[in-house]
PDB file of C-alpha atoms in Angstrom:
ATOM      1  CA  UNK F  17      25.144 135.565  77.960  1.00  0.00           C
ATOM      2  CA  UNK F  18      27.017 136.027  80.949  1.00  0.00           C
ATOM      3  CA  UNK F  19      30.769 134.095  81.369  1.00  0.00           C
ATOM      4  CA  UNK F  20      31.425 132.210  84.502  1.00  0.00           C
ATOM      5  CA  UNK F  21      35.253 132.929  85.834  1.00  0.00           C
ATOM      6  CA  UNK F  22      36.002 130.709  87.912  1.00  0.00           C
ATOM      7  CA  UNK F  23      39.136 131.844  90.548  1.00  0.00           C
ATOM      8  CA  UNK F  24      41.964 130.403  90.007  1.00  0.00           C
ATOM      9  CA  UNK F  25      44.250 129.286  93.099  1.00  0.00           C
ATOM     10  CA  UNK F  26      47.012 131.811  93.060  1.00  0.00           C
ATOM     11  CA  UNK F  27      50.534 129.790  92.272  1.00  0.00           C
ATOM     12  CA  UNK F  28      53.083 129.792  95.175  1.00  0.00           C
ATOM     13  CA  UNK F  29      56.300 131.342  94.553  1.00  0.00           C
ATOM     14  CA  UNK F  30      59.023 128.923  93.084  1.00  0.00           C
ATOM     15  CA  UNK F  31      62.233 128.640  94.815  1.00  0.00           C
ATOM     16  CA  UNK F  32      64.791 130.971  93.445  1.00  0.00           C
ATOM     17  CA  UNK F  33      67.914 129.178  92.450  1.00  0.00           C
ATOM     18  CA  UNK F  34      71.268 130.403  93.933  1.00  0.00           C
ATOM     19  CA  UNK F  35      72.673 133.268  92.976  1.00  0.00           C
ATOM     20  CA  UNK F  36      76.929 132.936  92.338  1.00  0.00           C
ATOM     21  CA  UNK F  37      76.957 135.478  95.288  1.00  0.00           C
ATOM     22  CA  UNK F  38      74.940 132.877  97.937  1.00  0.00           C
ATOM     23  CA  UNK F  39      77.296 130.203  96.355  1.00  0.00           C
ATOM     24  CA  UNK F  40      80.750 132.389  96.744  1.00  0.00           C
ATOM     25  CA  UNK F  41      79.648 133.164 100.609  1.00  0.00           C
ATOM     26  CA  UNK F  42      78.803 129.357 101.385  1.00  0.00           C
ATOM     27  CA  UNK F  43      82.040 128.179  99.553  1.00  0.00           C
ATOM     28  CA  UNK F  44      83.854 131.248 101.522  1.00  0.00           C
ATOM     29  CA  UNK F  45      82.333 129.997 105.089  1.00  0.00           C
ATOM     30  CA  UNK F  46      83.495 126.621 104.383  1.00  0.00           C
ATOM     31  CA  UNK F  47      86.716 127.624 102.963  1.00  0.00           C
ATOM     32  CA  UNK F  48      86.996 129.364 106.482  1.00  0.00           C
ATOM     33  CA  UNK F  49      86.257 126.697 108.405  1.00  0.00           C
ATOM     34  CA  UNK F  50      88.284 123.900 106.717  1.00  0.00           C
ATOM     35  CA  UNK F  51      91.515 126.130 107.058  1.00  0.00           C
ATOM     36  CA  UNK F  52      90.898 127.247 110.022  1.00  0.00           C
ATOM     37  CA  UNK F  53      90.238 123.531 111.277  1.00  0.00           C
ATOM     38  CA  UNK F  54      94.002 122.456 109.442  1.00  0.00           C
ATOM     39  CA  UNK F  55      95.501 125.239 110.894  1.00  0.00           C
ATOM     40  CA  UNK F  56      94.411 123.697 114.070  1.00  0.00           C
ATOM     41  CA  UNK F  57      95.584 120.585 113.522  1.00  0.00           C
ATOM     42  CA  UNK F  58      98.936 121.962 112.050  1.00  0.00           C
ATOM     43  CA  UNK F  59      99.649 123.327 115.116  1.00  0.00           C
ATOM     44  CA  UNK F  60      98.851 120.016 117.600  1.00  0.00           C
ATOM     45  CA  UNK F  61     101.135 118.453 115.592  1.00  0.00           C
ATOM     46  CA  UNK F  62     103.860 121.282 115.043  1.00  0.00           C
ATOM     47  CA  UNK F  63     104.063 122.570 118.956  1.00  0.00           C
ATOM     48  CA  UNK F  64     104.591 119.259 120.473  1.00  0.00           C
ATOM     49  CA  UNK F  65     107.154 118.269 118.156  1.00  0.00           C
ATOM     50  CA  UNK F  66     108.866 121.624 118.444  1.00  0.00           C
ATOM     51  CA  UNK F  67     108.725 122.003 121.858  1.00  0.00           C
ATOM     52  CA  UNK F  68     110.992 118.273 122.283  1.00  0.00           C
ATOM     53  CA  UNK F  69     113.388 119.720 119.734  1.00  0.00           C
ATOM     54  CA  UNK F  70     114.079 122.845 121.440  1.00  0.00           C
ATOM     55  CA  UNK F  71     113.949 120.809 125.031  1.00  0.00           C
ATOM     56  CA  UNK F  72     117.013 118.780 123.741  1.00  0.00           C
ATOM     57  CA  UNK F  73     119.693 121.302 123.404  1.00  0.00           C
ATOM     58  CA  UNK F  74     118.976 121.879 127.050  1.00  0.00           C
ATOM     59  CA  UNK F  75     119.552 120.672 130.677  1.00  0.00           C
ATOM     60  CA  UNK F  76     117.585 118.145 132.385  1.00  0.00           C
ATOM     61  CA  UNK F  77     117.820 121.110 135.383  1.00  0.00           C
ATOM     62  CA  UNK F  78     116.533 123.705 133.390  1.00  0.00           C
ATOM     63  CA  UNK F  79     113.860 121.791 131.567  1.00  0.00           C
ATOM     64  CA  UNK F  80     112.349 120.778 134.881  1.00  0.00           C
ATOM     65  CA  UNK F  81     112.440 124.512 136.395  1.00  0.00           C
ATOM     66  CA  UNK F  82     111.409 126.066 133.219  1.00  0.00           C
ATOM     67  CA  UNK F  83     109.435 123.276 130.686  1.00  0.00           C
ATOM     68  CA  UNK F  84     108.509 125.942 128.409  1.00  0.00           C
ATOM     69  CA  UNK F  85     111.288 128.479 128.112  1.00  0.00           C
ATOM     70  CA  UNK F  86     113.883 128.873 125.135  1.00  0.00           C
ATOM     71  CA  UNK F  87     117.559 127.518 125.310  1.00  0.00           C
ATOM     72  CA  UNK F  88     120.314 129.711 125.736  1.00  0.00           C
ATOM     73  CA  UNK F  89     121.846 129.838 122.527  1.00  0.00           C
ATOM     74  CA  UNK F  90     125.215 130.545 123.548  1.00  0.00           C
ATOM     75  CA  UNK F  91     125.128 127.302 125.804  1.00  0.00           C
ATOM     76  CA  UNK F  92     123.179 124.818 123.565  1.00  0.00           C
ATOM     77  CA  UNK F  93     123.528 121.000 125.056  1.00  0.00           C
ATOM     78  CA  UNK F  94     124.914 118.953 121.592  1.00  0.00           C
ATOM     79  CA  UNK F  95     126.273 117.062 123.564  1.00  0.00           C
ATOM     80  CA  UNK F  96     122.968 115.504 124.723  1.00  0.00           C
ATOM     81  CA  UNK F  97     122.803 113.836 121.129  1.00  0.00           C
ATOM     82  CA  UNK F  98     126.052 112.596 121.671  1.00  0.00           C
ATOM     83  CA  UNK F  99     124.962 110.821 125.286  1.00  0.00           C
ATOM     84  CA  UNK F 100     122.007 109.692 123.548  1.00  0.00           C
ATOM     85  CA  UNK F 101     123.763 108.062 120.452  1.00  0.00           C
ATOM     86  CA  UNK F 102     126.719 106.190 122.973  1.00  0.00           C
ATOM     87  CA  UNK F 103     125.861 106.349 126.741  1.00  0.00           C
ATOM     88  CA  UNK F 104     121.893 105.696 125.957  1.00  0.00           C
ATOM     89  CA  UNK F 105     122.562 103.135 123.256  1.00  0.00           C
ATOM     90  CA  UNK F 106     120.382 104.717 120.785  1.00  0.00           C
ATOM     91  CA  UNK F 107     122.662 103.844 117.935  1.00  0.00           C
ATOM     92  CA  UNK F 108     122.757 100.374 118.504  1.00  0.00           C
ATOM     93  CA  UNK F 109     118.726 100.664 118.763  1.00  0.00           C
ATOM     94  CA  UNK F 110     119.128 102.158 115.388  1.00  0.00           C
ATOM     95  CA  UNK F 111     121.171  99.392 113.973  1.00  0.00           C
ATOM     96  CA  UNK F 112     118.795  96.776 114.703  1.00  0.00           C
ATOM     97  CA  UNK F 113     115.606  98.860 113.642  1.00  0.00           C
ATOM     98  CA  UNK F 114     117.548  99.215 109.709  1.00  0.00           C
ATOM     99  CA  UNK F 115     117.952  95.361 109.445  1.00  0.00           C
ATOM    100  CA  UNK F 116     114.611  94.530 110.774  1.00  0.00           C
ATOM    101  CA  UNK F 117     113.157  97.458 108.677  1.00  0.00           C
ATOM    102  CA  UNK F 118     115.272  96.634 105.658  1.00  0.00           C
ATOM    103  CA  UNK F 119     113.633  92.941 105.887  1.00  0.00           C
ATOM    104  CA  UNK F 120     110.172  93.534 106.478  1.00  0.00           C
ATOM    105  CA  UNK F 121     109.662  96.698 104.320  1.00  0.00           C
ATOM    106  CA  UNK F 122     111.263  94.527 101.249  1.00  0.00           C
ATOM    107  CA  UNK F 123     108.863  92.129 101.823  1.00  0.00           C
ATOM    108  CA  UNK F 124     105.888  93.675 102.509  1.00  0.00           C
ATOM    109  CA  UNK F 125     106.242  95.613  99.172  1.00  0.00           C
ATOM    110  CA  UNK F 126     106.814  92.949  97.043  1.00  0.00           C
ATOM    111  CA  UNK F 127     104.657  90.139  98.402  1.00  0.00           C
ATOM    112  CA  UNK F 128     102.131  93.131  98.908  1.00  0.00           C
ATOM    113  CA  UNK F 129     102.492  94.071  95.280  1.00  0.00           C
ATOM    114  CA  UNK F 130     102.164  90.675  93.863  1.00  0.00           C
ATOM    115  CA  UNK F 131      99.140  89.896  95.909  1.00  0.00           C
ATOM    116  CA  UNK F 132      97.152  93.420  94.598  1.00  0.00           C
ATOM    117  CA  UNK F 133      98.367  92.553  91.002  1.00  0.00           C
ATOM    118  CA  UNK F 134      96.844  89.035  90.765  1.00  0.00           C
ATOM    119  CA  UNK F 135      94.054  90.270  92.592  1.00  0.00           C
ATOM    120  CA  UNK F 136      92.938  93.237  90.290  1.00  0.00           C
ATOM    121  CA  UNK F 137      94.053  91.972  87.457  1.00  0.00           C
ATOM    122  CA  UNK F 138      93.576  87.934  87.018  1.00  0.00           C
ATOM    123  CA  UNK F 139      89.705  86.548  87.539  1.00  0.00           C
ATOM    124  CA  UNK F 140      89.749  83.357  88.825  1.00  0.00           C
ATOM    125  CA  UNK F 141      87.329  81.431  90.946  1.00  0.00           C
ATOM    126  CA  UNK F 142      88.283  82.535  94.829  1.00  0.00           C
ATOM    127  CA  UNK F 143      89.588  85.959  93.666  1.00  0.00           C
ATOM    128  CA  UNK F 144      86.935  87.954  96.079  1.00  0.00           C
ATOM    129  CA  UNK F 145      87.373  85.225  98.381  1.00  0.00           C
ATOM    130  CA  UNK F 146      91.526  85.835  99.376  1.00  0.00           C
ATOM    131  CA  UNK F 147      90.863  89.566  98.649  1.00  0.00           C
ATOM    132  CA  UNK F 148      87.982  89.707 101.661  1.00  0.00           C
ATOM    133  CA  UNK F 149      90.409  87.587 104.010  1.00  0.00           C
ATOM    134  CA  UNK F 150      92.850  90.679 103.270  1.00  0.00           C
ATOM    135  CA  UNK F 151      90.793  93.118 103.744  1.00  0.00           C
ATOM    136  CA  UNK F 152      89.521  91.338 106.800  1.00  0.00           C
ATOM    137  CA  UNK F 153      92.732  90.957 108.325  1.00  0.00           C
ATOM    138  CA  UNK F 154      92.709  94.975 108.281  1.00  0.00           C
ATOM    139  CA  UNK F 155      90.403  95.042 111.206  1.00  0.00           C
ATOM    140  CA  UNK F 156      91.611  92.560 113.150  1.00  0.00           C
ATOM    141  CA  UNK F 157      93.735  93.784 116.498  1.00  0.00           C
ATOM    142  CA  UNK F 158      96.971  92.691 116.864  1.00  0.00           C
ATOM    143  CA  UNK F 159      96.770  92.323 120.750  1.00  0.00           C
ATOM    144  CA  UNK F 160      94.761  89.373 119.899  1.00  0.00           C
ATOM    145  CA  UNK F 161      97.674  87.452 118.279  1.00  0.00           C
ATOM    146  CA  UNK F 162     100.104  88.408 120.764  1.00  0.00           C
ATOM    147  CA  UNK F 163     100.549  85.087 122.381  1.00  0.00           C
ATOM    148  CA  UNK F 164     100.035  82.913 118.688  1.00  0.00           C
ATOM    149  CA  UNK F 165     102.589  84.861 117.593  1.00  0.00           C
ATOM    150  CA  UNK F 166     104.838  84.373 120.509  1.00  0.00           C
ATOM    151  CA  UNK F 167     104.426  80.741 121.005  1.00  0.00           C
ATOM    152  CA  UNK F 168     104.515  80.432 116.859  1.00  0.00           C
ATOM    153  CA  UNK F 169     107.818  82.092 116.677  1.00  0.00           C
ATOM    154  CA  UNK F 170     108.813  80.347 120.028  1.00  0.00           C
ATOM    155  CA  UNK F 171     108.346  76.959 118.202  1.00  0.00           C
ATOM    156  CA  UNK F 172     110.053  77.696 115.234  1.00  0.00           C
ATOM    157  CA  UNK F 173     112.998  79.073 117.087  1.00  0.00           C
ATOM    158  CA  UNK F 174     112.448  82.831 115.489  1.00  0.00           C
ATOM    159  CA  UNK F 175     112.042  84.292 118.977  1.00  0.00           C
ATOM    160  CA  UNK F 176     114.030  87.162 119.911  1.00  0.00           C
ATOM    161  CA  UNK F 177     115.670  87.488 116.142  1.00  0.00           C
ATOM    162  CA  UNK F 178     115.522  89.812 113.690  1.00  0.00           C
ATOM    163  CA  UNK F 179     113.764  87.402 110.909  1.00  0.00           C
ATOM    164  CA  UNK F 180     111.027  86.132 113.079  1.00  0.00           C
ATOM    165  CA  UNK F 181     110.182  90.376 114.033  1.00  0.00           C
ATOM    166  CA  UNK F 182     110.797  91.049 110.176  1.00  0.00           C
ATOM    167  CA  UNK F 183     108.341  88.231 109.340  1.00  0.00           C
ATOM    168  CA  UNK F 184     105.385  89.128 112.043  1.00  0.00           C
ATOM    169  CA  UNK F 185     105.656  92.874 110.646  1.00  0.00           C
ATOM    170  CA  UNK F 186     105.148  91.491 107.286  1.00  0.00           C
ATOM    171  CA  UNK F 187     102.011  89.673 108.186  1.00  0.00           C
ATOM    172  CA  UNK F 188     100.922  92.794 110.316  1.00  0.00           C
ATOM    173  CA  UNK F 189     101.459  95.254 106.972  1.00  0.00           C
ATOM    174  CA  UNK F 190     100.133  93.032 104.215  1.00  0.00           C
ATOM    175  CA  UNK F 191      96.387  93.776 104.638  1.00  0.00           C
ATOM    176  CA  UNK F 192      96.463  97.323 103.816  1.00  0.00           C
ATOM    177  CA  UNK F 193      99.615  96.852 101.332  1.00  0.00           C
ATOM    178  CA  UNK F 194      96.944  94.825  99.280  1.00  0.00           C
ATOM    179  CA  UNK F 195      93.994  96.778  99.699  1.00  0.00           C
ATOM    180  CA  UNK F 196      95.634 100.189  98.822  1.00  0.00           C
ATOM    181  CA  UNK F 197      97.785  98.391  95.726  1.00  0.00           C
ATOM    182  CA  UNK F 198      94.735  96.647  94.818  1.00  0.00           C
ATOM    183  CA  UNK F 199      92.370  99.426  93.709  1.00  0.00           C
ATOM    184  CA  UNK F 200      95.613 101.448  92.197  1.00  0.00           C
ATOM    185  CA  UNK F 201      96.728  98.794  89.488  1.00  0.00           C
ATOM    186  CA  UNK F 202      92.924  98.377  88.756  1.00  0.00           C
ATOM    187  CA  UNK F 203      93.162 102.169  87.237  1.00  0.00           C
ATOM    188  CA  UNK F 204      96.104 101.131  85.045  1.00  0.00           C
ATOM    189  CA  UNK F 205      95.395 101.023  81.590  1.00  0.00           C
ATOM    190  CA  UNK F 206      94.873  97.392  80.043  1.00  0.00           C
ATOM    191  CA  UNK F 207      96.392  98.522  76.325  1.00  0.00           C
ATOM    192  CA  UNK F 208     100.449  98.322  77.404  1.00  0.00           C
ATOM    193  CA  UNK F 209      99.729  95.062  79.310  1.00  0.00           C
ATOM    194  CA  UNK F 210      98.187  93.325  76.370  1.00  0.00           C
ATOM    195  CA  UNK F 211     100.682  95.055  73.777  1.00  0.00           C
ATOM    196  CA  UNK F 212     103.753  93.388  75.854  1.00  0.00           C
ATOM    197  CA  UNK F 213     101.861  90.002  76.169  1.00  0.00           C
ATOM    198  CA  UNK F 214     101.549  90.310  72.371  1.00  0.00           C
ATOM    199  CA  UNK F 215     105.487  91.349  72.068  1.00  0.00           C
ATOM    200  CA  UNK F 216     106.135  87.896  74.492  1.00  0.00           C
ATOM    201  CA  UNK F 217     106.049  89.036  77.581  1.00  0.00           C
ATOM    202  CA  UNK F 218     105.543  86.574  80.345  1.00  0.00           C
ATOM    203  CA  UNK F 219     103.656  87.094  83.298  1.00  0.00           C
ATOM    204  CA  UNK F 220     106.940  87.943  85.544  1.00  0.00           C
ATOM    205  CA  UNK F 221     108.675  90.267  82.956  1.00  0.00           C
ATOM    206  CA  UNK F 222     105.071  91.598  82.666  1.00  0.00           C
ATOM    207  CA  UNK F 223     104.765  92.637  86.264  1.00  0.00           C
ATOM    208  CA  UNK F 224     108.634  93.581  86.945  1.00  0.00           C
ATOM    209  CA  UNK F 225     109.283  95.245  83.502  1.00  0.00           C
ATOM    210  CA  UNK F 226     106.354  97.120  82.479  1.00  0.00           C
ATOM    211  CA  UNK F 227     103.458  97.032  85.601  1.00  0.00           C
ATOM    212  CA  UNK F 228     105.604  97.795  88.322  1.00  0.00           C
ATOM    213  CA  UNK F 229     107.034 101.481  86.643  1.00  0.00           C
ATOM    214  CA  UNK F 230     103.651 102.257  86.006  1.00  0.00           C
ATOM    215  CA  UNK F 231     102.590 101.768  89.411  1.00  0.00           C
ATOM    216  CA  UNK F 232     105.685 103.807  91.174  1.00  0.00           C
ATOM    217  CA  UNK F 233     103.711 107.149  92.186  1.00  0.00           C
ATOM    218  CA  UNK F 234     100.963 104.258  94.104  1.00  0.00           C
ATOM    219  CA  UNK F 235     104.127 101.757  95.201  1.00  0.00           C
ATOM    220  CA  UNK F 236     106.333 104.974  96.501  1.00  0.00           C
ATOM    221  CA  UNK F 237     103.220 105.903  98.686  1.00  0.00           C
ATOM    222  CA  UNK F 238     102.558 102.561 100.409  1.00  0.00           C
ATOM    223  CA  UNK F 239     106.230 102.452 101.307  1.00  0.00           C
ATOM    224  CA  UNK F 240     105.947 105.413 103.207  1.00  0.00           C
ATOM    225  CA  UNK F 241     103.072 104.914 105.067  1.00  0.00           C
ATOM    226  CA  UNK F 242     104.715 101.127 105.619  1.00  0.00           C
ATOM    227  CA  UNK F 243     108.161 102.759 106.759  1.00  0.00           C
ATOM    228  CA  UNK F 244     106.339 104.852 109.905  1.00  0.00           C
ATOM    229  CA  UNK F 245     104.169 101.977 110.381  1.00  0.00           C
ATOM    230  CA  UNK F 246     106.892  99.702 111.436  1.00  0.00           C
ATOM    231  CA  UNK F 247     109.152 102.412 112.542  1.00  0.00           C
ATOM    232  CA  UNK F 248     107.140 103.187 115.144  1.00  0.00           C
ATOM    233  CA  UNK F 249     105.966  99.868 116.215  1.00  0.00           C
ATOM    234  CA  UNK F 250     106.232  99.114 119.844  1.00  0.00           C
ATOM    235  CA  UNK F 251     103.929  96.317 121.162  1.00  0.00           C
ATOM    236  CA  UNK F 252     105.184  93.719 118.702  1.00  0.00           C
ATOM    237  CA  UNK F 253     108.977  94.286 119.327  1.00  0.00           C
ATOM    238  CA  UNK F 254     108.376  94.366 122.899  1.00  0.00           C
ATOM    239  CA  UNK F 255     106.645  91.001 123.507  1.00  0.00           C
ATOM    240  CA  UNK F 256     108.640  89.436 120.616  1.00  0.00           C
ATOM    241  CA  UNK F 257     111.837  90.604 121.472  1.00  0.00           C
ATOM    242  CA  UNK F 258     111.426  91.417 125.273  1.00  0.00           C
ATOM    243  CA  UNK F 259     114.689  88.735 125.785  1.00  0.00           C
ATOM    244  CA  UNK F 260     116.921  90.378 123.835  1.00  0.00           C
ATOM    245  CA  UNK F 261     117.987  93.855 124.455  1.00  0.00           C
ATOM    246  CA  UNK F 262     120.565  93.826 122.731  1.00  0.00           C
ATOM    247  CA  UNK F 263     118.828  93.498 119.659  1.00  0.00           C
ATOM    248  CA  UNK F 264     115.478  95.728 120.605  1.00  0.00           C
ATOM    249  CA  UNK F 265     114.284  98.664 118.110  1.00  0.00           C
ATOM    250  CA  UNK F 266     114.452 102.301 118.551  1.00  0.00           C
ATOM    251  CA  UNK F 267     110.198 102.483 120.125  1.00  0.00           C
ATOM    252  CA  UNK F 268     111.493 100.239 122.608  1.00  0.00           C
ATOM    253  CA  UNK F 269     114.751 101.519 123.318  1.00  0.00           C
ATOM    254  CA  UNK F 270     113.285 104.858 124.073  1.00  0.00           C
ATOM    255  CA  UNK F 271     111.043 103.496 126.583  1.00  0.00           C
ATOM    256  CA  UNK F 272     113.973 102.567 128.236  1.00  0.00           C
ATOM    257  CA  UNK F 273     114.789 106.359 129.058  1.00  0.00           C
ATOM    258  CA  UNK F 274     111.695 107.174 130.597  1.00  0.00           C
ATOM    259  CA  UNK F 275     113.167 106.094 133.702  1.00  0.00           C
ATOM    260  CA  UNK F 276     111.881 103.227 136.981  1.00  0.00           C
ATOM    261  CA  UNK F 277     110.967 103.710 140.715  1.00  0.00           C
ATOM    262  CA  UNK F 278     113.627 105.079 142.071  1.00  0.00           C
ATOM    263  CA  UNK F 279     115.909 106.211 138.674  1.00  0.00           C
ATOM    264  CA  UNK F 280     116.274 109.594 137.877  1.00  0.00           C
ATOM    265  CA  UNK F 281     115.353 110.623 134.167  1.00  0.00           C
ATOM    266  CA  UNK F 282     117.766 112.792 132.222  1.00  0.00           C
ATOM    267  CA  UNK F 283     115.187 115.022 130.645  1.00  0.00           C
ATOM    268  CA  UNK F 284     117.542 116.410 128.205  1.00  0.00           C
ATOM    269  CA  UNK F 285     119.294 113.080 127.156  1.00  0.00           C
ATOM    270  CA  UNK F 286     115.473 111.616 126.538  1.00  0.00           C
ATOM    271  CA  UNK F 287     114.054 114.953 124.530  1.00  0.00           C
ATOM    272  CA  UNK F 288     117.524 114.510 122.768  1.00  0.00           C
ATOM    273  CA  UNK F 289     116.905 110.736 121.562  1.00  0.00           C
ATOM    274  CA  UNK F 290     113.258 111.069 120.572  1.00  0.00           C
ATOM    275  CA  UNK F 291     114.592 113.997 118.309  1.00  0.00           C
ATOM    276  CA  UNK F 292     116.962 111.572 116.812  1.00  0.00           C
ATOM    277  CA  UNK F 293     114.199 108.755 116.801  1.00  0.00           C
ATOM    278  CA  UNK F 294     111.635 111.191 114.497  1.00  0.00           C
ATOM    279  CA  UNK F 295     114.337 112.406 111.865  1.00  0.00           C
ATOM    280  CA  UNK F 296     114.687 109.534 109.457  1.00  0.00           C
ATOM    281  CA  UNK F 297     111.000 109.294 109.286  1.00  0.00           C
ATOM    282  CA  UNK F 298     110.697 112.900 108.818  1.00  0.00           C
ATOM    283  CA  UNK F 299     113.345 113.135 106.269  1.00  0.00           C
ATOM    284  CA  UNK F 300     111.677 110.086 104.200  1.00  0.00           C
ATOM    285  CA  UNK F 301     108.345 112.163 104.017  1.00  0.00           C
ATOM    286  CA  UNK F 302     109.782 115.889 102.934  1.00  0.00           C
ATOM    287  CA  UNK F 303     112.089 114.130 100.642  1.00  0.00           C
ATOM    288  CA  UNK F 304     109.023 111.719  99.027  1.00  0.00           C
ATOM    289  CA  UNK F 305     105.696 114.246  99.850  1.00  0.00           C
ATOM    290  CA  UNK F 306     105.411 115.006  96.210  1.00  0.00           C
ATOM    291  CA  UNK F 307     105.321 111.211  95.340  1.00  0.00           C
ATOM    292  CA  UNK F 308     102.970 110.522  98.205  1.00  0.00           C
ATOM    293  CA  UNK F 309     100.895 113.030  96.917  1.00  0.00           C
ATOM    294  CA  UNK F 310     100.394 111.567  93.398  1.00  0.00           C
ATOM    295  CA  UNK F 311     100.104 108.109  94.631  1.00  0.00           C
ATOM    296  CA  UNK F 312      97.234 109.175  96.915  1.00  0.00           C
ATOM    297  CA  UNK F 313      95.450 111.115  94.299  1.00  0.00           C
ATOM    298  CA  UNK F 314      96.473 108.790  90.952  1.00  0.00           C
ATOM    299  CA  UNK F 315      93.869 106.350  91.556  1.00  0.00           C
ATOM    300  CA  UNK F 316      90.917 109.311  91.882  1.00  0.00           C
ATOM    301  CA  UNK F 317      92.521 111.323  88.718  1.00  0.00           C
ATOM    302  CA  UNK F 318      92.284 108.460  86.483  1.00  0.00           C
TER     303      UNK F 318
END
């Protein structure tokens, strides 16, 4: 009796899975290529900012002849900051960006903050219904309110003061305020807020005394980002306040140096006043990175 073997189909070779050497060279290439690609970036941000520092220690006559050589360090121009603070009325455009800031910032943070809080927190019937309008009101351009806004604030007499600006950069903030406080006091934990309703808490002390601390790292962010928002605002404070120079803000005043037909610019005195312009903002984030840091990345570690 003779057996019948039939041939088999020979089986195809299985995909190997990846070594930790193949993973270790993709991971390296990447590595490579996101650094390299921040480095980049570093560096668009870094040369141009440099370059108007080092420009305003010098003269408007050198800068022109020479844009990209170094000051003479034995003859810096200081005195350019002091122009720039008197003669080009930069303090006085500082003055009046503080109270406006001081204003809207307040009230953006804590209108902002109640909003998200009653929001992630409280279920009621047209919760997703006031949280979409926010979030809509993200993506909606500001150039299309210009003349609401003006004739609003025109007929309410706010026009050309520093409430009526303090209130329209209030409005302007709020959408993201909410949306990025929103999804942070949803990661808080639920325990401590029903232990102090337990302990008699009311719904104020409840948000002031025990919600708001736990939110600072989130809170601390949102200011920042809200801070060189509005600091660096210029459409709104131009059309808003365009009949008041006197009380402008420190974007607009600096437009004012750039010079009209037929005026000559002082390079030096304008490099001078932007440097002033950028250092609160830049002082705000080195002094609060570490807090903007943890707010950003709270939300995603809990």
């Amino acid at each position: 009796m003779s057996i019948d073997t039939e041939s088999r189909p020979e089986s195809k070779p299985t995909a190997k899975p990846k070594t930790n050497e193949s993973k270790k060279s993709e991971g390296g290439v990447l590595n490579v290529f996101s650094h390299g690609f921040l480095v980049l970036w570093s560096l668009m941000v870094v040369l141009p900012v440099g370059w108007i520092v080092i420009n305003s220690f010098r003269e408007s006559g050198d800068i022109k002849r020479s844009p990209l050589a170094l000051p003479d360090l034995a003859d810096l121009k200081w005195e350019n900051f002091l122009h720039a603070w008197t003669d080009a009325n930069i303090g006085q455009f500082f003055f009046n960006t503080i109270v406006v800031m001081l204003m809207s910032v307040t009230g953006t943070m804590l209108f902002g903050a109640m909003a998200a809080y009653v929001l992630s927190r409280y279920d009621f019937p047209t919760n997703r219904v006031f949280f979409t309008m926010f979030v809509a009101g993200m993506m909606f351009p500001v150039f299309l309110a210009l003349f609401p806004l003006y004739k609003t604030l025109d007929n309410a007499g706010l026009k050309d003061t520093y409430v009526g600006l303090a209130l329209v950069y209030i409005a302007y903030s709020l959408p993201f305020t909410v949306f990025f406080l929103h999804s942070f006091f949803r990661t808080l934990p639920s325990g401590v807020a029903e232990a102090a309703m337990i302990d008699g808490a009311g719904h104020y002390r409840l948000f002031f005394q025990v919600m708001m601390p736990m939110a600072k790292p989130g809170l601390i962010s949102i200011t920042i980002f809200n801070i060189i928002g509005q600091w660096n605002q210029f459409i709104l404070p131009l059309v808003l306040m365009g009949r008041a120079p006197d009380k402008q803000v420190i974007s607009v005043g600096l437009s004012e140096l750039t010079g009209t037909a037929g005026k000559q610019v002082d390079t030096g005195l304008l490099f001078a006043a932007m440097t002033l312009a950028m250092l609160p903002v830049l002082i705000a984030y080195i002094l609060f990175q570490r807090q903007i840091q943890a707010g950003m990345t709270a939300g995603a570690l809990k």
